[in-house]
mmCIF file of C-alpha atoms and ligand atoms in Angstrom:
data_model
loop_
_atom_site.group_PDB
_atom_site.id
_atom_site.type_symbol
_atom_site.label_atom_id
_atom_site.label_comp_id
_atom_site.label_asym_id
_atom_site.label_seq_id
_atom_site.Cartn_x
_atom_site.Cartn_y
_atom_site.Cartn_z
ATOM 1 C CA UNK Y 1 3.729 -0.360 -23.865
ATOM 2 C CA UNK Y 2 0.572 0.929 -22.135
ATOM 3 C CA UNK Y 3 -2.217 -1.500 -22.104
ATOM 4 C CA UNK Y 4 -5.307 1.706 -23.079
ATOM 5 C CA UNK Y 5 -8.378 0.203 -21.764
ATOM 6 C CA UNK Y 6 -11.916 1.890 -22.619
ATOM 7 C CA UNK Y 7 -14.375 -0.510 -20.668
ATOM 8 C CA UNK Y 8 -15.641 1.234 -18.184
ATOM 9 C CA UNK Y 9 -17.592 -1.923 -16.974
ATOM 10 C CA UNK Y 10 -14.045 -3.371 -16.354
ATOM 11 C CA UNK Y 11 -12.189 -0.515 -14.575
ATOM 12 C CA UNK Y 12 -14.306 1.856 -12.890
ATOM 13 C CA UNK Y 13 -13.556 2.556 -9.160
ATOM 14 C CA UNK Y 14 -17.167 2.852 -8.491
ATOM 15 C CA UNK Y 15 -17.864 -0.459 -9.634
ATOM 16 C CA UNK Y 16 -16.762 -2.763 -6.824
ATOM 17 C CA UNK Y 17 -19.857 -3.174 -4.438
ATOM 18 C CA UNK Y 18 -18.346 -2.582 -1.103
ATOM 19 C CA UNK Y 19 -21.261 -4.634 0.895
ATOM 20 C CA UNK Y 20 -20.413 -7.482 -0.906
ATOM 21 C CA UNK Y 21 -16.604 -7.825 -0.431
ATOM 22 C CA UNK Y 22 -17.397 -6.414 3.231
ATOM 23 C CA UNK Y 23 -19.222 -9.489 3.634
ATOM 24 C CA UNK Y 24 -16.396 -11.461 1.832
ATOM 25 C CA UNK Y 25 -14.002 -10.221 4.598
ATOM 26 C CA UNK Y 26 -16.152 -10.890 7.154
ATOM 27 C CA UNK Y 27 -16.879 -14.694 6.217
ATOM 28 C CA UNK Y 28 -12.796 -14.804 6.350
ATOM 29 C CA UNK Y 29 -12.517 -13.201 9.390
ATOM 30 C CA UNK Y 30 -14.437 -15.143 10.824
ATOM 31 C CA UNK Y 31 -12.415 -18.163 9.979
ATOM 32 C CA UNK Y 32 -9.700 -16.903 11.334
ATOM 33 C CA UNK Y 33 -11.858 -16.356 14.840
ATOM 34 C CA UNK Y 34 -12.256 -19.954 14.247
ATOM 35 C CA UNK Y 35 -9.123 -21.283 13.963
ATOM 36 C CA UNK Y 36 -9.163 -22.584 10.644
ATOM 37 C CA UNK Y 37 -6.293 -19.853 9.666
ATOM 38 C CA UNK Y 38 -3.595 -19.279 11.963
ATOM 39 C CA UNK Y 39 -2.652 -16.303 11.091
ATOM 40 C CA UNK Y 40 -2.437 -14.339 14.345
ATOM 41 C CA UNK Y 41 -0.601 -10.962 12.155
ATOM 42 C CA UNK Y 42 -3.694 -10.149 10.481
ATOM 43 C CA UNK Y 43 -5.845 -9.558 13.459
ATOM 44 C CA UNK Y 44 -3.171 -6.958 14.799
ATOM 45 C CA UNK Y 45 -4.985 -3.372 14.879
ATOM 46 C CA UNK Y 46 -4.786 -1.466 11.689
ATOM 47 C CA UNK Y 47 -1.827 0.795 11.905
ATOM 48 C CA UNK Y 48 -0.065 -1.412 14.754
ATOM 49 C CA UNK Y 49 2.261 -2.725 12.029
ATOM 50 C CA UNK Y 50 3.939 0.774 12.064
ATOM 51 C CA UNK Y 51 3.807 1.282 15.800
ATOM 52 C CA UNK Y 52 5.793 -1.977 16.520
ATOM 53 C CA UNK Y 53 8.377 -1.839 14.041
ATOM 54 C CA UNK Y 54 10.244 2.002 15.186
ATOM 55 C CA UNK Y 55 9.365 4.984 13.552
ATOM 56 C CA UNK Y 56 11.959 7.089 13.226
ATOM 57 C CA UNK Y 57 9.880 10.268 12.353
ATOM 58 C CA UNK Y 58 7.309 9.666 15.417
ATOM 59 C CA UNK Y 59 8.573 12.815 16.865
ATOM 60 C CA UNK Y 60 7.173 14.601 14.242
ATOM 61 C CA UNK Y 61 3.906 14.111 15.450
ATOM 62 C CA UNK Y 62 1.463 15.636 16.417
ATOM 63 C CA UNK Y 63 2.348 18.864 14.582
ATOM 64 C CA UNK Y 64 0.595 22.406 15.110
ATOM 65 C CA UNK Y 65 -3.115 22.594 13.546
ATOM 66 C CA UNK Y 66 -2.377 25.957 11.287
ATOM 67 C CA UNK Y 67 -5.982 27.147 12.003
ATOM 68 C CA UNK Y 68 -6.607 29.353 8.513
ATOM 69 C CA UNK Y 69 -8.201 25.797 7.350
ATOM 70 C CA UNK Y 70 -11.393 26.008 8.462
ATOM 71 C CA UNK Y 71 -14.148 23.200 7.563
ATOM 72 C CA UNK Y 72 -17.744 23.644 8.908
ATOM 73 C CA UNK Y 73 -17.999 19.617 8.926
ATOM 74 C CA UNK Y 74 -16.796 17.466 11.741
ATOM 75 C CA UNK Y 75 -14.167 15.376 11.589
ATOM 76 C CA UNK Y 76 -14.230 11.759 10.344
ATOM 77 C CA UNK Y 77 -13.809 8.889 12.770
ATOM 78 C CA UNK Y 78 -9.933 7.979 12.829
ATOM 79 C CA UNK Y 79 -11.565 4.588 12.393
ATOM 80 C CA UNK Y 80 -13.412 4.959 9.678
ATOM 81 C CA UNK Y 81 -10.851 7.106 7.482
ATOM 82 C CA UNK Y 82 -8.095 4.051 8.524
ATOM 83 C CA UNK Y 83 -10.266 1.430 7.112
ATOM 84 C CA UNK Y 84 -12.075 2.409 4.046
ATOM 85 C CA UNK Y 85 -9.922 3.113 1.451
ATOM 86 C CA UNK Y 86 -8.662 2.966 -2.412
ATOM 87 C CA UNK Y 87 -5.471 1.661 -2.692
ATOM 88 C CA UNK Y 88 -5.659 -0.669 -6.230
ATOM 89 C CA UNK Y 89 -2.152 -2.126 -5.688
ATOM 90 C CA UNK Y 90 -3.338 -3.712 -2.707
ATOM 91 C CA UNK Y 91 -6.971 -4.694 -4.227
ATOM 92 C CA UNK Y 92 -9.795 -2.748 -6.532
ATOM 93 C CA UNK Y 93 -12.161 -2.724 -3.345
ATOM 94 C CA UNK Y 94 -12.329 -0.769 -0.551
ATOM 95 C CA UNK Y 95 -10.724 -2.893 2.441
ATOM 96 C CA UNK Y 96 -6.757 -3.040 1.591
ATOM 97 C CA UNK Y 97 -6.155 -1.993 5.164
ATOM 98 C CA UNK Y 98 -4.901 -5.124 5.945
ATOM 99 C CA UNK Y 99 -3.433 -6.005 2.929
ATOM 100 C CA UNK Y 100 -1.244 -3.088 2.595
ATOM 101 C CA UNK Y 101 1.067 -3.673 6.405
ATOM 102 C CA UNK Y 102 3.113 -5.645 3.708
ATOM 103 C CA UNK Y 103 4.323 -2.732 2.343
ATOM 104 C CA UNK Y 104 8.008 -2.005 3.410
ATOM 105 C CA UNK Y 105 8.055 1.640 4.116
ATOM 106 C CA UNK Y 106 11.795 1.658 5.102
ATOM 107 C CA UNK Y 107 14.281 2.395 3.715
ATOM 108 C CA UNK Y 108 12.221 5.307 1.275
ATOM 109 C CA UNK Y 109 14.099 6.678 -1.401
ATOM 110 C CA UNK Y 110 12.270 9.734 -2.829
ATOM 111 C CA UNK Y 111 13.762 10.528 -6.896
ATOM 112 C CA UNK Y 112 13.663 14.435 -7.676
ATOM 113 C CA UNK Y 113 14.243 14.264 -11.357
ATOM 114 C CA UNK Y 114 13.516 15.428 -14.794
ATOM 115 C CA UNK Y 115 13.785 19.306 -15.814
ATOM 116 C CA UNK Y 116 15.427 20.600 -12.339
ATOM 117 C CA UNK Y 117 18.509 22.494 -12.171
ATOM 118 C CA UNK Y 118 20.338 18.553 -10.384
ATOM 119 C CA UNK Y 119 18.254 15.367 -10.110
ATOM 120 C CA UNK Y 120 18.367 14.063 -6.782
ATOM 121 C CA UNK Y 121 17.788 11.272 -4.634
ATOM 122 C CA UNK Y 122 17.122 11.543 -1.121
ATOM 123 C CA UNK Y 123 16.086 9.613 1.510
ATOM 124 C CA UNK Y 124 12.932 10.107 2.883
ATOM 125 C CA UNK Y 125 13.668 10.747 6.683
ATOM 126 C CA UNK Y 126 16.203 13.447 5.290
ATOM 127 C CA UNK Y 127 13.698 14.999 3.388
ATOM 128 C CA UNK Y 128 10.922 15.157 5.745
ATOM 129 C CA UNK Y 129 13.112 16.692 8.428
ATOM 130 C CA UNK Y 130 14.024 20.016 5.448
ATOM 131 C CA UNK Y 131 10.033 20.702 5.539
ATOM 132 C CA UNK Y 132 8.020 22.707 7.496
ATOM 133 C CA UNK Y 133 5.081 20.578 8.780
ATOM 134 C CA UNK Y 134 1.637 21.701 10.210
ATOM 135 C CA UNK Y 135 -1.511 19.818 10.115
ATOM 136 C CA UNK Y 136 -4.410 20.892 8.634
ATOM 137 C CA UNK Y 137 -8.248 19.727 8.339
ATOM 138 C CA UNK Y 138 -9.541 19.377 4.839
ATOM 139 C CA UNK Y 139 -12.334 18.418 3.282
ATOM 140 C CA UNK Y 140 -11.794 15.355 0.827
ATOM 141 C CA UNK Y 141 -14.031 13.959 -1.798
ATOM 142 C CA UNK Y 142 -14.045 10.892 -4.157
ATOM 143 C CA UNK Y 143 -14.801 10.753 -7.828
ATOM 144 C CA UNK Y 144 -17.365 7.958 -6.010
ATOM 145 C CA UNK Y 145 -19.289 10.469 -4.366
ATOM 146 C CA UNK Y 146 -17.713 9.246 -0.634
ATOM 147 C CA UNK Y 147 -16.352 12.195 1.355
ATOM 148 C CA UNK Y 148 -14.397 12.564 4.508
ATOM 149 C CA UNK Y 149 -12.973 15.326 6.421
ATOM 150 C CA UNK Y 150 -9.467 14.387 8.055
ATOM 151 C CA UNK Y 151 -6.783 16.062 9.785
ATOM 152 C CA UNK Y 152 -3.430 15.819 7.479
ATOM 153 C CA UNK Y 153 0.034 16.961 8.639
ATOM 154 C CA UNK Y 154 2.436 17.200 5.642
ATOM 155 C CA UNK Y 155 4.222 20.714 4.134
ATOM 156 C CA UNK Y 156 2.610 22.603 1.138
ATOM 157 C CA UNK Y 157 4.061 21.040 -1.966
ATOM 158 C CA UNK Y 158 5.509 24.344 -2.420
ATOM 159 C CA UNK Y 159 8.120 23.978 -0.203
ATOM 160 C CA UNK Y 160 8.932 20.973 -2.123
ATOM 161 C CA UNK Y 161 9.152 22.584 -5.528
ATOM 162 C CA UNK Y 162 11.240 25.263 -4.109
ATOM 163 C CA UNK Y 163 13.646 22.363 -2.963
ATOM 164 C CA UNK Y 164 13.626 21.066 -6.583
ATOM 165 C CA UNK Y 165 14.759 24.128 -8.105
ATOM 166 C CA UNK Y 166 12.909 23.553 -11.693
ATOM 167 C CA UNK Y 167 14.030 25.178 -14.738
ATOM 168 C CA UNK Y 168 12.206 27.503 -15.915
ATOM 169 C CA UNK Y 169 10.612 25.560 -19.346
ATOM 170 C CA UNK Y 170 8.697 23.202 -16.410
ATOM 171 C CA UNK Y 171 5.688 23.213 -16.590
ATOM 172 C CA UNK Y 172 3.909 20.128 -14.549
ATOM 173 C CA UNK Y 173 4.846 17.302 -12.113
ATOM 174 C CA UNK Y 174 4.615 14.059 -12.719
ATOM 175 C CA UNK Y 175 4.421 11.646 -9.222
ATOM 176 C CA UNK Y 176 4.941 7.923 -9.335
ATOM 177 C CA UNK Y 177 3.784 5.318 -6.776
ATOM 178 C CA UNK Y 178 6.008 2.895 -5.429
ATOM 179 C CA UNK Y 179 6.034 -0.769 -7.508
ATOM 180 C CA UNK Y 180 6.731 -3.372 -5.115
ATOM 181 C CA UNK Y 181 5.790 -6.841 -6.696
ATOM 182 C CA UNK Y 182 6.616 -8.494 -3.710
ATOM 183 C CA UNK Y 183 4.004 -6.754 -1.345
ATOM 184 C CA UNK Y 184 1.412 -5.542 -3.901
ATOM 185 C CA UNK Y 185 -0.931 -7.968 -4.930
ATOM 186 C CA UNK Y 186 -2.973 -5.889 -7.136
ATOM 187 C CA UNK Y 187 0.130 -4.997 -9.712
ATOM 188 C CA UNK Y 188 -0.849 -8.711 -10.872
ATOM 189 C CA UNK Y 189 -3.933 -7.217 -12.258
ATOM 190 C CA UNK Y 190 -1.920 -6.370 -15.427
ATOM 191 C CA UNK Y 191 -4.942 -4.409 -17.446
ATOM 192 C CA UNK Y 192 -4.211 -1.525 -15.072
ATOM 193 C CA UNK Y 193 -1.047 1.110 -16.090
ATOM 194 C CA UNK Y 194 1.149 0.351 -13.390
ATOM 195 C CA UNK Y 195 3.041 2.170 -11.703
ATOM 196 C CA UNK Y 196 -0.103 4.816 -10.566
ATOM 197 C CA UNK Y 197 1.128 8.046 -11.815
ATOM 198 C CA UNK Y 198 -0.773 11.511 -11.280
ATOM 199 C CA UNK Y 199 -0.048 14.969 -12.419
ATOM 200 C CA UNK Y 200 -0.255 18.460 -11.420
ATOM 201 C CA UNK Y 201 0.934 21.837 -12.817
ATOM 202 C CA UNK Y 202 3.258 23.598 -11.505
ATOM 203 C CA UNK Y 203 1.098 26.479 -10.301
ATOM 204 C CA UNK Y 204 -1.280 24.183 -8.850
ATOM 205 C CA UNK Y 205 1.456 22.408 -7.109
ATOM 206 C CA UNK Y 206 2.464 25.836 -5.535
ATOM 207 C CA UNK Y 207 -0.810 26.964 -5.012
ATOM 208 C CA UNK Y 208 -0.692 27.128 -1.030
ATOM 209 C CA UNK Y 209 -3.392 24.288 -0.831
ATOM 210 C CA UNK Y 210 -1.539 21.391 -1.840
ATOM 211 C CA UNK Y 211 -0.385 19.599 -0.025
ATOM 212 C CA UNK Y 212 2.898 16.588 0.633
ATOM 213 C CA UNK Y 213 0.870 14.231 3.649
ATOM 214 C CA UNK Y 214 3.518 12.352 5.739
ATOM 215 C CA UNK Y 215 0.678 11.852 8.655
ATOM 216 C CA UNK Y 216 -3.020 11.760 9.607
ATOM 217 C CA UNK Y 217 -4.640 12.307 12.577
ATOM 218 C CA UNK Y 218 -1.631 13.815 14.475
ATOM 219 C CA UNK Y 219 0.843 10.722 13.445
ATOM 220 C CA UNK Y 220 2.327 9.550 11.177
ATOM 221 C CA UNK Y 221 0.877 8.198 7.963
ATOM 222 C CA UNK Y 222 -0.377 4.803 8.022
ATOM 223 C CA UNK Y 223 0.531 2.640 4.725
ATOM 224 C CA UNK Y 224 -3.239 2.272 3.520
ATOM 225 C CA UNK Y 225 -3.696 6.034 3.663
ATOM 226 C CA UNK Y 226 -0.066 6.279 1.437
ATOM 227 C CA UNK Y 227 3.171 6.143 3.451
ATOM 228 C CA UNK Y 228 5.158 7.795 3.715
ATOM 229 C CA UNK Y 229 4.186 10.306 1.758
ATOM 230 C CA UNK Y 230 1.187 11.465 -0.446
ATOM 231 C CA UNK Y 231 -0.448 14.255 -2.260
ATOM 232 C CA UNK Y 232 -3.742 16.210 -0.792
ATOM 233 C CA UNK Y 233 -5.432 18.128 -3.650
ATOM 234 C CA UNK Y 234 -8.662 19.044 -1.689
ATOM 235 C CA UNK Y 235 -10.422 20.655 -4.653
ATOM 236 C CA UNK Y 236 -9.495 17.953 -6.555
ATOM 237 C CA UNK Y 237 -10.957 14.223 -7.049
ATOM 238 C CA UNK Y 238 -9.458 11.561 -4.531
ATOM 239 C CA UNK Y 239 -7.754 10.066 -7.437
ATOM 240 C CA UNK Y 240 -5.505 12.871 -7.994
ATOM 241 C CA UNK Y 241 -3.871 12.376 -4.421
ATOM 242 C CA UNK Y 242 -1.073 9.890 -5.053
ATOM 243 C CA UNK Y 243 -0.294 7.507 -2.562
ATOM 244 C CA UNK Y 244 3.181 6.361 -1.628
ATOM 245 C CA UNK Y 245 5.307 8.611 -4.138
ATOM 246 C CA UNK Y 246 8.937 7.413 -4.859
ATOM 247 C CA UNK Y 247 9.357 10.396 -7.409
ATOM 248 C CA UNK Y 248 8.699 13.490 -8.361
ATOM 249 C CA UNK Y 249 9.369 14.018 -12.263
ATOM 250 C CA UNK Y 250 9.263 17.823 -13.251
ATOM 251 C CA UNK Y 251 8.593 18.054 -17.073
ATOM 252 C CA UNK Y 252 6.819 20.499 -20.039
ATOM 253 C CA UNK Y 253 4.678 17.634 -21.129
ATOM 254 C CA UNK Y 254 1.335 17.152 -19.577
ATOM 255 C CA UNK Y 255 1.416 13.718 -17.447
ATOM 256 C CA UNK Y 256 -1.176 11.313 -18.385
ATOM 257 C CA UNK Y 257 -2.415 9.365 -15.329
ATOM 258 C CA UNK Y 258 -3.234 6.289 -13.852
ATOM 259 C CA UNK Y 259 -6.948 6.593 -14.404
ATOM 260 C CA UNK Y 260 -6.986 8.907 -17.682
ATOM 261 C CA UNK Y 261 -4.835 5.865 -19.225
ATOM 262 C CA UNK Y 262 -7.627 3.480 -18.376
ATOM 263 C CA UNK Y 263 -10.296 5.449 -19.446
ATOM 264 C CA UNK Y 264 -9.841 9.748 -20.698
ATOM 265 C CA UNK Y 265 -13.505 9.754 -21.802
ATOM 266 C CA UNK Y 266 -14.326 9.084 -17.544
ATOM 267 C CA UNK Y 267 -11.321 10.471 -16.017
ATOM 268 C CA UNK Y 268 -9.433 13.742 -17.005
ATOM 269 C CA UNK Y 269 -6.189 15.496 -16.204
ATOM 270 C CA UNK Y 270 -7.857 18.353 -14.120
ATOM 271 C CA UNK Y 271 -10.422 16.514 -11.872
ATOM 272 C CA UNK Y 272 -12.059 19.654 -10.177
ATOM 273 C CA UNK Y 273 -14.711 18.783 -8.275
ATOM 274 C CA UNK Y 274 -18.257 20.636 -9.154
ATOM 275 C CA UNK Y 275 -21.348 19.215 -8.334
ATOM 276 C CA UNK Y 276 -23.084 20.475 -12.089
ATOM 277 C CA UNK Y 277 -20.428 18.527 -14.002
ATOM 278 C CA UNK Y 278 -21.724 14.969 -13.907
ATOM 279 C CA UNK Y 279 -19.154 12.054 -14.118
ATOM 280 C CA UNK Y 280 -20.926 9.719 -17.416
ATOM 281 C CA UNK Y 281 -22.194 7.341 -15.469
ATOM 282 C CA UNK Y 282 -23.292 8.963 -12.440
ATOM 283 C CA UNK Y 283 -24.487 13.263 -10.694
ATOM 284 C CA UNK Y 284 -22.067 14.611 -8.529
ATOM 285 C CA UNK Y 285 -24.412 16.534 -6.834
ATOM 286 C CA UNK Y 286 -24.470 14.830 -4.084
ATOM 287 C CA UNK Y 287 -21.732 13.443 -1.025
ATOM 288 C CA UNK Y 288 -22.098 10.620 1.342
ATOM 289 C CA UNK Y 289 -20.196 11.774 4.576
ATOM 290 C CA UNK Y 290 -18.244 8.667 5.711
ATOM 291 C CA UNK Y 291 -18.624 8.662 9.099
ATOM 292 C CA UNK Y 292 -22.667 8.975 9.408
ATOM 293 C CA UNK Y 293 -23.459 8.370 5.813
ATOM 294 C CA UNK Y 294 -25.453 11.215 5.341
ATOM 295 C CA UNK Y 295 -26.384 12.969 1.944
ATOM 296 C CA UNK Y 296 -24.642 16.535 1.526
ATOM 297 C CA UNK Y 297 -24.362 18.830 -2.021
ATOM 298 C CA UNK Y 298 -21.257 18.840 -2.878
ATOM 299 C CA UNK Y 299 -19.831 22.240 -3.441
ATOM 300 C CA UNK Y 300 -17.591 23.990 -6.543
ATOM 301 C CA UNK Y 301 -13.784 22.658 -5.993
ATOM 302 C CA UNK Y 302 -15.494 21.096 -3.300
ATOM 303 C CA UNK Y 303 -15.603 24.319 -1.188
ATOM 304 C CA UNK Y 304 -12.503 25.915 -2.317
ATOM 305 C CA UNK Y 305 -13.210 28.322 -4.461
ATOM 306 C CA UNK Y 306 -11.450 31.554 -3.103
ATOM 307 C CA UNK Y 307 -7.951 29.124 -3.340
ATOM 308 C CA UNK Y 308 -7.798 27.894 -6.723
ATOM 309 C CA UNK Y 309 -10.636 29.564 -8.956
ATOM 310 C CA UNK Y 310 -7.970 31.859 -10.555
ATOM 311 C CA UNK Y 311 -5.726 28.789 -11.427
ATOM 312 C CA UNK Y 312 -8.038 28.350 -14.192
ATOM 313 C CA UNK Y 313 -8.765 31.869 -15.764
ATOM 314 C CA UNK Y 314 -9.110 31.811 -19.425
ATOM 315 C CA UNK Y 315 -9.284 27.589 -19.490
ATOM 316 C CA UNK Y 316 -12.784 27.673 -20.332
ATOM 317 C CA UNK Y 317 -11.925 24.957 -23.052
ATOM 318 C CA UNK Y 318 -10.568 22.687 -21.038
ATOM 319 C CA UNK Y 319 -12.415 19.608 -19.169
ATOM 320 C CA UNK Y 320 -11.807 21.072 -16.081
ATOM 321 C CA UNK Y 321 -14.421 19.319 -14.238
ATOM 322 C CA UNK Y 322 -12.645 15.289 -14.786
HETATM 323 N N1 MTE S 401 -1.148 4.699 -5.599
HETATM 324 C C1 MTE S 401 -2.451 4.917 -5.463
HETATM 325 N N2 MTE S 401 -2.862 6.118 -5.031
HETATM 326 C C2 MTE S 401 -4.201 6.372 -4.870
HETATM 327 C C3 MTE S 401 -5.164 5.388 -5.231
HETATM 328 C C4 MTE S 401 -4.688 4.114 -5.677
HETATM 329 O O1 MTE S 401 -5.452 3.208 -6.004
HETATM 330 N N3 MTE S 401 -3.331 3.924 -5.781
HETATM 331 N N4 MTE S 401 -6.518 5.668 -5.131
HETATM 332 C C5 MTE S 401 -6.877 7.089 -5.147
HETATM 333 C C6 MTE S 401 -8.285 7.300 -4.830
HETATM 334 S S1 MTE S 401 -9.402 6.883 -6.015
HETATM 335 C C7 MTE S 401 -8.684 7.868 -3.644
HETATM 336 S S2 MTE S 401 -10.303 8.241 -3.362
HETATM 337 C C8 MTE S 401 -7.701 8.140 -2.577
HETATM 338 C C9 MTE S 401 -8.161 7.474 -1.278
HETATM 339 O O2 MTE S 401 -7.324 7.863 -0.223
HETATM 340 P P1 MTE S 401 -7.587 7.257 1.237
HETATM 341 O O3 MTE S 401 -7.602 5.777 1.113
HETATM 342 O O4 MTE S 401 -6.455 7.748 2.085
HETATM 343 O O5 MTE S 401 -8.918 7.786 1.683
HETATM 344 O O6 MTE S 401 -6.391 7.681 -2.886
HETATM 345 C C10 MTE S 401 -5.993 7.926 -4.227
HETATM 346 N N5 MTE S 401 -4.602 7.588 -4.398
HETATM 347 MO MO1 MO S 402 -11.418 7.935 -5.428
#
């Protein structure tokens, strides 16, 4: 049974202060500087974890930029975008980087299931290898009002659905994050829904923005940014992109997700951004860039209007906006 949890004061994502665990991580870090844990793994380089163990898909990467994604921002620091993140199943703060090389990322078994014409399994270096990759720089925005602008490479989700073959009363997808109890601390933390489940429609799954990320910044995806695989919605919230999906669950009933579970009067099914819809405790007027911390406005589906305005034609009703 789902645990349905309406404090916001307990659950928000904005409410973790960053500074202050920053400063937690620090004090630690320094004790390891000094000796007093010997723990030489955690020091390694964030994203070294991957490096050393072999990739089998490194010759994937870099892929070709397909230049029709234009941004008029400049591109967050690699460094930056690698170590400030939300992950929750590796902590409900913002510095999991570390935390999260625990995740085994091989074998990958990716579940195609639900209302397609034959539920599948496959493996995820198979899969990968059927899709066409390119990379592309998007802009990205969190419910938080944190923004970054990152190179992806990954295949439009369309190609994906067309791989699924759904049936035609299918309506919306349903993507699960891995559960591993072993490596995820944060699945402990039993007031959240685990497993992290997000949703799309179908059309906005095959609208040609979305996006399946297998890599960032011309390799391959490092596991606190969701490999091996993860969604990019770019007029969407952050929270719709789901890390580290195992399966993909095509269905005619409208997925209720990770965050909406927690808390549907703060977090919606749609999640468009739009700077004039105010979350309830906070504007979204506003963006802080990541990389220099400046103040920008935020734009309507966060600047992707021509894409996916039409997607929602005659849903005036709906909370499109969270
Ligand atoms: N499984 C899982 N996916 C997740 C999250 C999470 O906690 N767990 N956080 C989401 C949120 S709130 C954001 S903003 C983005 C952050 O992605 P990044 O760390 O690559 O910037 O991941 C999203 N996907
Ligand atoms: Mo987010």
């Amino acid at each position: 049974m789902l645990i349905r949890r309406k404090k916001g004061w307990e659950i928000a994502e904005r409410d973790v202060t960053p500074e202050s665990v920053y400063k937690n991580r620090r004090q630690f870090l320094k004790g390891i500087a000094a000796g007093s844990i010997g723990a030489a793994a955690i020091s390694l380089p964030i994203g070294r974890a991957l490096a050393q163990g072999s990739d089998p898909t490194a010759d994937l990467y870099p892929a070709m930029r397909n230049p029709a994604y234009v941004v008029d921002r400049a591109i967050t620091d690699k460094s930056k975008a690698l170590t400030y993140n939300n992950f929750y199943e590796f902590g409900s703060h913002k510095f999991i980087s570390d935390a999260a090389q625990a995740m085994k990322i091989r074998p990958w078994t990716v579940k195609i299931d639900g209302m397609v014409e034959k539920p599948i399994e496959i493996d995820f270096e198979d899969l990968v290898r059927k899709m066409p990759l390119e990379e592309r720089v998007y802009r990205f925005r969190c419910v938080e009002a944190w923004a970054m602008t990152v190179p992806w490479t990954g295949f439009p989700m369309k190609a994906l659905v067309d791989y699924a073959k759904p049936l035609s009363g299918a309506k919306y997808i349903e993507m699960q994050t891995a559960e591993q109890k072993d490596t995820m601390p944060g699945l402990r933390q039993f007031w959240y829904p685990w497993p992290y489940i997000e949703g799309l429609t179908i059309s906005e799954a095959t609208n040609e923005l979305a996006m399946i990320a297998t890599g960032i910044y011309g390799e391959s995806l490092p596991k606190q940014n969701g490999a091996p695989l993860r969604l990019v919605t770019p007029w969407k919230y952050g929270f719709k992109n789901v890390k580290s999906i195992v399966r993909f669950t095509f269905t005619d009933k409208r997925p209720v997700s990770f965050w909406e579970q927690l808390n549907d009067g703060e977090y919606g099914f749609w999640a468009n951004v739009n700077p004039k819809v105010p979350h309830p405790r906070w504007s979204q007027a506003q963006e802080r860039l990541l990389t220099t911390g400046e103040e920008v406005p935020t734009q309507l589906y966060n600047g992707y209007e021509e894409y996916v305005a039409d997607l929602y034609k005659g849903m005036e009703d709906e909370k499109l906006f969270m």
